[in-house]
Amino acid sequence: HARAGAACRHNLTYWRGGDYVGIGPGAHGRLTLDSGVVATRQVKAPALWLKQAGTRGHGTQEEERLDPRARAEELVLMGLRLTEGLDGARFERLSGTPLSQVLNPDAVEFLITTGYLGRTGQGIAATPKGRLTLNAVVSKLLN
């Protein structure tokens, strides 16, 4: 929740599917590399993270290349948190797949008709009613 023009740029970066580096105990990151998008997770316990950062030069516990479906699902989940919703062109650029091929078309129409989603140019956005039940909305869209 933020006034117009006062949204947190940090949050906007990951809600819009941008790259970010997770630094510090328990931090997560997403980085676009030649091999695709890699999800990183740092060691959660501060003392152990510090020890590993000192001995290994980093505290990364896990790196996982996201497969295209996982990347697309993550973009849907994060993008619908925004009032602006999911932009179809950005979604396709980041996921390599058109939004229409990822979402259940019957669910999209049902959620629009029942007031949980709205169309926005080339994309969709959760309505205030839809944001209150976003987990259920996303679950319907991705099944």
PDB file of C-alpha atoms in Angstrom:
ATOM      1  CA  HIS A   1       0.000   0.000   0.000  1.00  0.00           C
ATOM      2  CA  ALA A   2       1.441   3.325  -1.038  1.00  0.00           C
ATOM      3  CA  ARG A   3       0.358   6.709  -2.294  1.00  0.00           C
ATOM      4  CA  ALA A   4       0.617   7.261  -6.027  1.00  0.00           C
ATOM      5  CA  GLY A   5       4.265   7.843  -6.914  1.00  0.00           C
ATOM      6  CA  ALA A   6       5.506   6.691  -3.497  1.00  0.00           C
ATOM      7  CA  ALA A   7       5.716   2.951  -4.057  1.00  0.00           C
ATOM      8  CA  CYS A   8       8.830   1.174  -2.813  1.00  0.00           C
ATOM      9  CA  ARG A   9      11.202   0.735  -5.770  1.00  0.00           C
ATOM     10  CA  HIS A  10      12.740  -2.325  -4.113  1.00  0.00           C
ATOM     11  CA  ASN A  11       9.384  -4.124  -3.991  1.00  0.00           C
ATOM     12  CA  LEU A  12       8.481  -2.998  -7.509  1.00  0.00           C
ATOM     13  CA  THR A  13      11.662  -4.587  -8.825  1.00  0.00           C
ATOM     14  CA  TYR A  14      10.745  -8.088  -7.735  1.00  0.00           C
ATOM     15  CA  TRP A  15       6.995  -7.748  -8.235  1.00  0.00           C
ATOM     16  CA  ARG A  16       7.704  -6.739 -11.850  1.00  0.00           C
ATOM     17  CA  GLY A  17      10.113  -9.659 -12.373  1.00  0.00           C
ATOM     18  CA  GLY A  18      13.378  -7.725 -12.259  1.00  0.00           C
ATOM     19  CA  ASP A  19      16.732  -9.022 -11.082  1.00  0.00           C
ATOM     20  CA  TYR A  20      17.811  -8.576  -7.478  1.00  0.00           C
ATOM     21  CA  VAL A  21      20.687  -9.869  -5.404  1.00  0.00           C
ATOM     22  CA  GLY A  22      19.905 -11.398  -2.029  1.00  0.00           C
ATOM     23  CA  ILE A  23      22.643 -10.460   0.435  1.00  0.00           C
ATOM     24  CA  GLY A  24      22.675 -11.367   4.088  1.00  0.00           C
ATOM     25  CA  PRO A  25      21.212 -14.128   6.241  1.00  0.00           C
ATOM     26  CA  GLY A  26      18.007 -15.610   4.817  1.00  0.00           C
ATOM     27  CA  ALA A  27      17.946 -13.344   1.748  1.00  0.00           C
ATOM     28  CA  HIS A  28      16.600 -14.522  -1.594  1.00  0.00           C
ATOM     29  CA  GLY A  29      17.603 -13.327  -5.055  1.00  0.00           C
ATOM     30  CA  ARG A  30      16.726 -13.689  -8.733  1.00  0.00           C
ATOM     31  CA  LEU A  31      19.384 -13.224 -11.391  1.00  0.00           C
ATOM     32  CA  THR A  32      19.086 -13.509 -15.154  1.00  0.00           C
ATOM     33  CA  LEU A  33      22.110 -15.364 -16.505  1.00  0.00           C
ATOM     34  CA  ASP A  34      22.886 -16.921 -19.883  1.00  0.00           C
ATOM     35  CA  SER A  35      21.369 -20.167 -18.601  1.00  0.00           C
ATOM     36  CA  GLY A  36      18.110 -18.486 -17.564  1.00  0.00           C
ATOM     37  CA  VAL A  37      16.787 -17.117 -14.288  1.00  0.00           C
ATOM     38  CA  VAL A  38      18.545 -18.428 -11.201  1.00  0.00           C
ATOM     39  CA  ALA A  39      16.911 -18.295  -7.778  1.00  0.00           C
ATOM     40  CA  THR A  40      19.349 -17.918  -4.888  1.00  0.00           C
ATOM     41  CA  ARG A  41      18.873 -18.400  -1.167  1.00  0.00           C
ATOM     42  CA  GLN A  42      21.319 -17.428   1.545  1.00  0.00           C
ATOM     43  CA  VAL A  43      21.948 -19.388   4.748  1.00  0.00           C
ATOM     44  CA  LYS A  44      19.288 -18.285   7.232  1.00  0.00           C
ATOM     45  CA  ALA A  45      21.167 -18.431  10.553  1.00  0.00           C
ATOM     46  CA  PRO A  46      23.232 -15.228  10.937  1.00  0.00           C
ATOM     47  CA  ALA A  47      26.199 -16.856  12.676  1.00  0.00           C
ATOM     48  CA  LEU A  48      26.421 -19.666  10.122  1.00  0.00           C
ATOM     49  CA  TRP A  49      25.976 -17.221   7.218  1.00  0.00           C
ATOM     50  CA  LEU A  50      28.815 -15.055   8.580  1.00  0.00           C
ATOM     51  CA  LYS A  51      31.070 -18.091   9.045  1.00  0.00           C
ATOM     52  CA  GLN A  52      30.431 -19.314   5.492  1.00  0.00           C
ATOM     53  CA  ALA A  53      30.828 -15.831   4.035  1.00  0.00           C
ATOM     54  CA  GLY A  54      34.215 -15.653   5.762  1.00  0.00           C
ATOM     55  CA  THR A  55      35.435 -19.089   4.686  1.00  0.00           C
ATOM     56  CA  ARG A  56      33.784 -19.472   1.261  1.00  0.00           C
ATOM     57  CA  GLY A  57      33.439 -15.820   0.303  1.00  0.00           C
ATOM     58  CA  HIS A  58      29.622 -16.020   0.278  1.00  0.00           C
ATOM     59  CA  GLY A  59      26.736 -17.332   2.325  1.00  0.00           C
ATOM     60  CA  THR A  60      24.724 -18.787  -0.546  1.00  0.00           C
ATOM     61  CA  GLN A  61      23.023 -21.989   0.495  1.00  0.00           C
ATOM     62  CA  GLU A  62      21.161 -22.785  -2.715  1.00  0.00           C
ATOM     63  CA  GLU A  63      21.092 -21.814  -6.388  1.00  0.00           C
ATOM     64  CA  GLU A  64      18.333 -23.167  -8.608  1.00  0.00           C
ATOM     65  CA  ARG A  65      17.709 -22.497 -12.269  1.00  0.00           C
ATOM     66  CA  LEU A  66      13.991 -21.848 -12.630  1.00  0.00           C
ATOM     67  CA  ASP A  67      12.346 -23.831 -15.402  1.00  0.00           C
ATOM     68  CA  PRO A  68      10.112 -21.809 -17.749  1.00  0.00           C
ATOM     69  CA  ARG A  69       6.871 -22.891 -16.053  1.00  0.00           C
ATOM     70  CA  ALA A  70       8.149 -22.016 -12.560  1.00  0.00           C
ATOM     71  CA  ARG A  71       9.350 -18.626 -13.836  1.00  0.00           C
ATOM     72  CA  ALA A  72       5.973 -17.924 -15.460  1.00  0.00           C
ATOM     73  CA  GLU A  73       4.058 -18.921 -12.324  1.00  0.00           C
ATOM     74  CA  GLU A  74       6.271 -16.717 -10.171  1.00  0.00           C
ATOM     75  CA  LEU A  75       5.674 -13.755 -12.500  1.00  0.00           C
ATOM     76  CA  VAL A  76       1.897 -14.272 -12.225  1.00  0.00           C
ATOM     77  CA  LEU A  77       2.000 -14.518  -8.439  1.00  0.00           C
ATOM     78  CA  MET A  78       4.183 -11.454  -8.014  1.00  0.00           C
ATOM     79  CA  GLY A  79       2.636  -9.333 -10.769  1.00  0.00           C
ATOM     80  CA  LEU A  80      -0.903  -9.655  -9.473  1.00  0.00           C
ATOM     81  CA  ARG A  81       0.205  -8.111  -6.175  1.00  0.00           C
ATOM     82  CA  LEU A  82       0.471  -4.808  -8.025  1.00  0.00           C
ATOM     83  CA  THR A  83      -2.495  -2.542  -8.679  1.00  0.00           C
ATOM     84  CA  GLU A  84      -1.181  -2.242 -12.257  1.00  0.00           C
ATOM     85  CA  GLY A  85      -1.332  -6.038 -12.581  1.00  0.00           C
ATOM     86  CA  LEU A  86       0.399  -8.133 -15.207  1.00  0.00           C
ATOM     87  CA  ASP A  87       1.508  -6.474 -18.411  1.00  0.00           C
ATOM     88  CA  GLY A  88       1.297  -9.021 -21.230  1.00  0.00           C
ATOM     89  CA  ALA A  89       4.289  -7.688 -23.177  1.00  0.00           C
ATOM     90  CA  ARG A  90       6.586  -7.591 -20.138  1.00  0.00           C
ATOM     91  CA  PHE A  91       5.378 -11.035 -19.073  1.00  0.00           C
ATOM     92  CA  GLU A  92       6.233 -12.524 -22.467  1.00  0.00           C
ATOM     93  CA  ARG A  93       9.623 -10.796 -22.564  1.00  0.00           C
ATOM     94  CA  LEU A  94      10.553 -12.159 -19.125  1.00  0.00           C
ATOM     95  CA  SER A  95       9.034 -15.624 -19.383  1.00  0.00           C
ATOM     96  CA  GLY A  96       9.343 -16.335 -23.095  1.00  0.00           C
ATOM     97  CA  THR A  97       5.677 -17.352 -23.169  1.00  0.00           C
ATOM     98  CA  PRO A  98       2.535 -15.343 -23.922  1.00  0.00           C
ATOM     99  CA  LEU A  99       0.405 -14.720 -20.832  1.00  0.00           C
ATOM    100  CA  SER A 100      -2.570 -16.319 -22.596  1.00  0.00           C
ATOM    101  CA  GLN A 101      -0.691 -19.637 -22.779  1.00  0.00           C
ATOM    102  CA  VAL A 102       0.014 -19.703 -19.048  1.00  0.00           C
ATOM    103  CA  LEU A 103      -3.376 -18.743 -17.638  1.00  0.00           C
ATOM    104  CA  ASN A 104      -6.485 -20.914 -17.647  1.00  0.00           C
ATOM    105  CA  PRO A 105      -8.775 -19.008 -20.070  1.00  0.00           C
ATOM    106  CA  ASP A 106     -11.988 -20.238 -18.417  1.00  0.00           C
ATOM    107  CA  ALA A 107     -10.704 -19.091 -15.031  1.00  0.00           C
ATOM    108  CA  VAL A 108      -9.751 -15.679 -16.459  1.00  0.00           C
ATOM    109  CA  GLU A 109     -13.269 -15.141 -17.807  1.00  0.00           C
ATOM    110  CA  PHE A 110     -14.894 -16.411 -14.598  1.00  0.00           C
ATOM    111  CA  LEU A 111     -12.724 -14.170 -12.408  1.00  0.00           C
ATOM    112  CA  ILE A 112     -13.444 -11.138 -14.596  1.00  0.00           C
ATOM    113  CA  THR A 113     -17.193 -11.832 -14.614  1.00  0.00           C
ATOM    114  CA  THR A 114     -17.271 -12.260 -10.838  1.00  0.00           C
ATOM    115  CA  GLY A 115     -15.259  -9.099 -10.195  1.00  0.00           C
ATOM    116  CA  TYR A 116     -11.925 -10.556  -9.044  1.00  0.00           C
ATOM    117  CA  LEU A 117      -9.933  -9.526 -12.137  1.00  0.00           C
ATOM    118  CA  GLY A 118     -10.046  -6.786 -14.718  1.00  0.00           C
ATOM    119  CA  ARG A 119      -8.448  -6.374 -18.136  1.00  0.00           C
ATOM    120  CA  THR A 120      -5.645  -3.816 -18.521  1.00  0.00           C
ATOM    121  CA  GLY A 121      -4.588  -3.274 -22.122  1.00  0.00           C
ATOM    122  CA  GLN A 122      -2.543  -6.383 -22.899  1.00  0.00           C
ATOM    123  CA  GLY A 123      -2.830  -7.828 -19.406  1.00  0.00           C
ATOM    124  CA  ILE A 124      -4.912  -8.381 -16.321  1.00  0.00           C
ATOM    125  CA  ALA A 125      -5.046  -6.960 -12.816  1.00  0.00           C
ATOM    126  CA  ALA A 126      -6.628  -8.106  -9.599  1.00  0.00           C
ATOM    127  CA  THR A 127      -9.447  -5.866  -8.436  1.00  0.00           C
ATOM    128  CA  PRO A 128      -9.556  -4.778  -4.775  1.00  0.00           C
ATOM    129  CA  LYS A 129     -11.878  -7.753  -4.198  1.00  0.00           C
ATOM    130  CA  GLY A 130      -9.412 -10.037  -5.989  1.00  0.00           C
ATOM    131  CA  ARG A 131      -6.418  -8.805  -3.995  1.00  0.00           C
ATOM    132  CA  LEU A 132      -8.207  -9.806  -0.783  1.00  0.00           C
ATOM    133  CA  THR A 133      -8.287 -13.416  -2.004  1.00  0.00           C
ATOM    134  CA  LEU A 134      -5.186 -13.376  -4.203  1.00  0.00           C
ATOM    135  CA  ASN A 135      -3.968 -16.864  -3.325  1.00  0.00           C
ATOM    136  CA  ALA A 136      -7.288 -18.355  -4.482  1.00  0.00           C
ATOM    137  CA  VAL A 137      -7.300 -16.168  -7.613  1.00  0.00           C
ATOM    138  CA  VAL A 138      -3.773 -17.251  -8.583  1.00  0.00           C
ATOM    139  CA  SER A 139      -4.596 -20.887  -7.869  1.00  0.00           C
ATOM    140  CA  LYS A 140      -7.551 -20.754 -10.268  1.00  0.00           C
ATOM    141  CA  LEU A 141      -5.541 -18.966 -12.943  1.00  0.00           C
ATOM    142  CA  LEU A 142      -2.678 -21.456 -12.941  1.00  0.00           C
ATOM    143  CA  ASN A 143      -4.748 -24.657 -12.905  1.00  0.00           C
TER     144      ASN A 143
END
